[in-house]
Tab-separated table of C-alpha atoms in Angstrom:
chain	number	residue	atom	x	y	z
A	979	UNK	CA	-10.779	-105.909	2.951
A	980	UNK	CA	-14.016	-103.774	3.712
A	981	UNK	CA	-16.255	-102.314	0.928
A	982	UNK	CA	-15.903	-99.180	2.497
A	983	UNK	CA	-11.912	-99.042	3.492
A	984	UNK	CA	-11.486	-100.383	-0.216
A	985	UNK	CA	-13.412	-97.287	-1.832
A	986	UNK	CA	-12.411	-94.504	0.827
A	987	UNK	CA	-9.105	-95.068	-0.228
A	988	UNK	CA	-8.554	-92.620	-2.724
A	989	UNK	CA	-9.917	-89.906	-0.420
A	990	UNK	CA	-7.324	-89.384	0.697
A	991	UNK	CA	-5.319	-86.292	1.939
A	992	UNK	CA	-2.360	-84.653	4.302
A	993	UNK	CA	-3.131	-83.467	8.054
A	994	UNK	CA	-5.082	-80.381	8.372
A	995	UNK	CA	-3.898	-77.063	8.943
A	996	UNK	CA	-5.668	-76.870	12.108
A	997	UNK	CA	-6.296	-78.280	15.228
A	998	UNK	CA	-7.399	-82.097	15.327
A	999	UNK	CA	-7.087	-85.114	17.961
A	1000	UNK	CA	-3.296	-84.701	17.613
A	1001	UNK	CA	-2.656	-81.680	18.957
A	1002	UNK	CA	-1.925	-78.501	17.169
A	1003	UNK	CA	-0.462	-79.072	13.541
A	1004	UNK	CA	2.532	-78.249	14.025
A	1005	UNK	CA	2.600	-80.906	17.204
A	1006	UNK	CA	0.229	-83.262	14.967
A	1007	UNK	CA	3.457	-83.264	12.308
A	1008	UNK	CA	6.538	-83.720	15.344
A	1009	UNK	CA	4.263	-87.956	15.857
A	1010	UNK	CA	6.191	-90.887	14.208
A	1011	UNK	CA	6.336	-91.937	10.252
A	1012	UNK	CA	5.015	-95.142	11.704
A	1013	UNK	CA	1.567	-93.722	13.315
A	1014	UNK	CA	1.683	-91.151	10.208
A	1015	UNK	CA	0.990	-94.181	8.375
A	1016	UNK	CA	-1.622	-94.770	10.479
A	1017	UNK	CA	-3.829	-91.947	10.237
A	1018	UNK	CA	-5.484	-91.196	7.349
A	1019	UNK	CA	-7.496	-87.244	7.324
A	1020	UNK	CA	-9.907	-87.020	4.533
A	1021	UNK	CA	-11.213	-84.704	2.157
A	1022	UNK	CA	-14.622	-83.125	2.057
A	1023	UNK	CA	-15.781	-85.715	-0.666
A	1024	UNK	CA	-13.764	-88.785	1.772
A	1025	UNK	CA	-16.010	-86.834	4.586
A	1026	UNK	CA	-19.363	-86.690	3.317
A	1027	UNK	CA	-18.805	-90.256	1.876
A	1028	UNK	CA	-18.183	-91.672	5.628
A	1029	UNK	CA	-20.768	-89.356	7.316
A	1030	UNK	CA	-23.025	-90.876	4.420
A	1031	UNK	CA	-22.542	-94.742	4.887
A	1032	UNK	CA	-22.217	-93.951	8.646
A	1033	UNK	CA	-25.970	-92.163	8.765
A	1034	UNK	CA	-27.220	-95.013	6.135
A	1035	UNK	CA	-26.746	-97.277	8.526
A	1036	UNK	CA	-29.644	-96.026	11.392
A	1037	UNK	CA	-27.222	-96.820	13.553
A	1038	UNK	CA	-27.182	-94.162	15.408
A	1039	UNK	CA	-30.492	-92.716	17.439
A	1040	UNK	CA	-30.824	-90.354	20.043
A	1041	UNK	CA	-32.461	-92.227	22.325
A	1042	UNK	CA	-34.333	-90.309	25.728
A	1043	UNK	CA	-34.805	-91.026	29.928
A	1044	UNK	CA	-32.859	-92.331	32.532
A	1045	UNK	CA	-31.408	-95.594	30.296
A	1046	UNK	CA	-29.957	-92.396	27.450
A	1047	UNK	CA	-27.748	-94.024	25.056
A	1048	UNK	CA	-26.691	-92.885	21.076
A	1049	UNK	CA	-28.126	-95.635	19.866
A	1050	UNK	CA	-31.194	-96.484	18.230
A	1051	UNK	CA	-32.486	-99.329	20.286
A	1052	UNK	CA	-32.234	-103.061	19.615
A	1053	UNK	CA	-29.409	-102.777	17.708
A	1054	UNK	CA	-27.200	-104.016	18.889
A	1055	UNK	CA	-26.906	-107.013	21.275
A	1056	UNK	CA	-24.251	-105.822	23.284
A	1057	UNK	CA	-23.609	-101.827	24.769
A	1058	UNK	CA	-21.182	-100.867	27.328
A	1059	UNK	CA	-20.972	-97.417	28.325
A	1060	UNK	CA	-17.235	-95.301	30.198
A	1061	UNK	CA	-16.801	-92.789	32.670
A	1062	UNK	CA	-14.724	-90.406	31.729
A	1063	UNK	CA	-12.937	-88.662	34.201
A	1064	UNK	CA	-9.874	-86.099	34.682
A	1065	UNK	CA	-6.880	-87.926	34.350
A	1066	UNK	CA	-8.040	-91.041	33.640
A	1067	UNK	CA	-6.723	-91.266	30.384
A	1068	UNK	CA	-5.030	-94.826	31.314
A	1069	UNK	CA	-7.976	-96.261	32.337
A	1070	UNK	CA	-9.895	-95.345	29.135
A	1071	UNK	CA	-7.237	-96.721	26.922
A	1072	UNK	CA	-7.437	-100.121	29.214
A	1073	UNK	CA	-10.310	-100.260	28.793
A	1074	UNK	CA	-10.336	-99.875	25.060
A	1075	UNK	CA	-7.582	-102.266	24.890
A	1076	UNK	CA	-10.199	-104.810	26.774
A	1077	UNK	CA	-12.642	-104.162	23.577
A	1078	UNK	CA	-11.060	-106.957	21.850
A	1079	UNK	CA	-10.941	-104.936	18.833
A	1080	UNK	CA	-7.223	-105.723	16.978
A	1081	UNK	CA	-4.731	-103.235	16.620
A	1082	UNK	CA	-3.996	-103.758	12.758
A	1083	UNK	CA	-8.084	-103.146	12.109
A	1084	UNK	CA	-8.209	-99.969	10.122
A	1085	UNK	CA	-11.450	-98.111	11.866
A	1086	UNK	CA	-12.957	-95.219	10.393
A	1087	UNK	CA	-13.708	-92.028	12.355
A	1088	UNK	CA	-17.155	-89.955	11.138
A	1089	UNK	CA	-15.364	-86.507	12.041
A	1090	UNK	CA	-12.730	-84.817	14.801
A	1091	UNK	CA	-12.424	-81.432	15.322
A	1092	UNK	CA	-10.615	-80.813	11.878
A	1093	UNK	CA	-13.917	-81.196	10.352
A	1094	UNK	CA	-12.790	-84.445	7.732
A	1095	UNK	CA	-13.413	-87.940	8.435
A	1096	UNK	CA	-10.352	-90.224	9.182
A	1097	UNK	CA	-8.963	-93.757	8.792
A	1098	UNK	CA	-7.020	-95.510	11.373
A	1099	UNK	CA	-5.820	-98.063	12.957
A	1100	UNK	CA	-6.698	-99.468	16.372
A	1101	UNK	CA	-4.379	-99.655	17.888
A	1102	UNK	CA	-3.602	-95.298	17.701
A	1103	UNK	CA	-7.564	-95.115	18.826
A	1104	UNK	CA	-5.776	-96.075	21.157
A	1105	UNK	CA	-3.075	-93.982	21.316
A	1106	UNK	CA	-4.276	-90.908	20.474
A	1107	UNK	CA	-8.038	-90.895	22.726
A	1108	UNK	CA	-6.849	-88.281	24.785
A	1109	UNK	CA	-7.153	-86.357	21.354
A	1110	UNK	CA	-10.305	-87.743	21.017
A	1111	UNK	CA	-12.452	-87.597	23.550
A	1112	UNK	CA	-12.163	-84.802	25.076
A	1113	UNK	CA	-15.191	-82.074	23.024
A	1114	UNK	CA	-17.124	-82.718	21.261
A	1115	UNK	CA	-19.584	-86.048	20.524
A	1116	UNK	CA	-17.793	-89.315	17.796
A	1117	UNK	CA	-18.469	-91.806	16.635
A	1118	UNK	CA	-15.855	-94.042	15.572
A	1119	UNK	CA	-17.065	-97.933	13.110
A	1120	UNK	CA	-15.348	-100.351	11.351
A	1121	UNK	CA	-16.773	-100.741	7.956
A	1122	UNK	CA	-19.181	-103.809	9.274
A	1123	UNK	CA	-21.087	-101.803	11.007
A	1124	UNK	CA	-21.082	-104.683	13.696
A	1125	UNK	CA	-19.700	-102.700	15.809
A	1126	UNK	CA	-19.338	-98.572	17.208
A	1127	UNK	CA	-17.896	-96.856	19.894
A	1128	UNK	CA	-19.245	-93.560	20.877
A	1129	UNK	CA	-18.112	-90.313	22.740
A	1130	UNK	CA	-20.910	-88.560	24.556
A	1131	UNK	CA	-19.220	-84.417	25.265
A	1132	UNK	CA	-20.413	-85.119	28.502
A	1133	UNK	CA	-17.522	-87.559	29.848
A	1134	UNK	CA	-19.202	-90.711	28.326
A	1135	UNK	CA	-18.105	-93.478	25.142
A	1136	UNK	CA	-20.546	-95.828	24.404
A	1137	UNK	CA	-19.375	-99.737	23.060
A	1138	UNK	CA	-22.585	-101.303	20.655
A	1139	UNK	CA	-20.824	-104.713	19.402
A	1140	UNK	CA	-22.983	-107.870	17.203
A	1141	UNK	CA	-26.057	-106.649	15.222
A	1142	UNK	CA	-29.287	-107.651	15.472
A	1143	UNK	CA	-30.450	-108.786	12.348
A	1144	UNK	CA	-33.337	-107.564	11.377
A	1145	UNK	CA	-33.955	-108.353	8.029
A	1146	UNK	CA	-36.139	-105.798	6.523
A	1147	UNK	CA	-34.371	-103.640	8.127
A	1148	UNK	CA	-31.606	-104.818	6.713
A	1149	UNK	CA	-32.903	-104.905	3.708
A	1150	UNK	CA	-32.974	-100.940	3.489
A	1151	UNK	CA	-30.176	-100.166	4.761
A	1152	UNK	CA	-28.420	-102.357	1.899
A	1153	UNK	CA	-30.575	-100.784	-0.477
A	1154	UNK	CA	-29.102	-97.081	1.186
A	1155	UNK	CA	-25.502	-98.424	1.558
A	1156	UNK	CA	-25.963	-100.110	-2.282
A	1157	UNK	CA	-26.679	-97.307	-3.406
A	1158	UNK	CA	-23.793	-94.915	-1.766
A	1159	UNK	CA	-21.322	-97.315	-3.168
A	1160	UNK	CA	-22.357	-96.522	-6.494
A	1161	UNK	CA	-22.500	-93.375	-6.011
A	1162	UNK	CA	-18.187	-93.624	-4.232
A	1163	UNK	CA	-17.303	-95.824	-7.323
A	1164	UNK	CA	-18.761	-93.574	-9.794
A	1165	UNK	CA	-16.996	-90.420	-8.252
A	1166	UNK	CA	-14.285	-92.301	-8.751
A	1167	UNK	CA	-14.084	-92.417	-12.586
């Protein structure tokens, strides 16, 4: 089990009373119990922890130029890009499926339109992608930080995987992440 996933479970909360990637609160209530069991919105503290964890990774650093990418240059060995177009839901789902992430893998969304971070299975990302990828920038990642999916609000999906190991950068990142994980444990006390 992932350290972030283990520690974040304490911060689960009810589905939001405002719009989210599941659309309106009324529509969100209508999804199956099986799906609700795989989608966990996080409270304010949980959202802060997920955001801090992602920020401490130094994964995101918007580049400029013709080869624009949301990821820090050289962070991932492999990057893929997908253009989202009108009525491309089936193509998006196929592309996401072909990324090879196990359906039962829990991943994190830094925050959606509800303003809350979310822990959910990859299967739910694919199932409800049309609600996630339509309005605002959004990052989905797993606790290992070995891959990330970024939706850019101008209809672009970016996927990076196999983070490149840089000993000095990893040392700094681990210091920050260990500090954050200690803060999480202290908040739980």
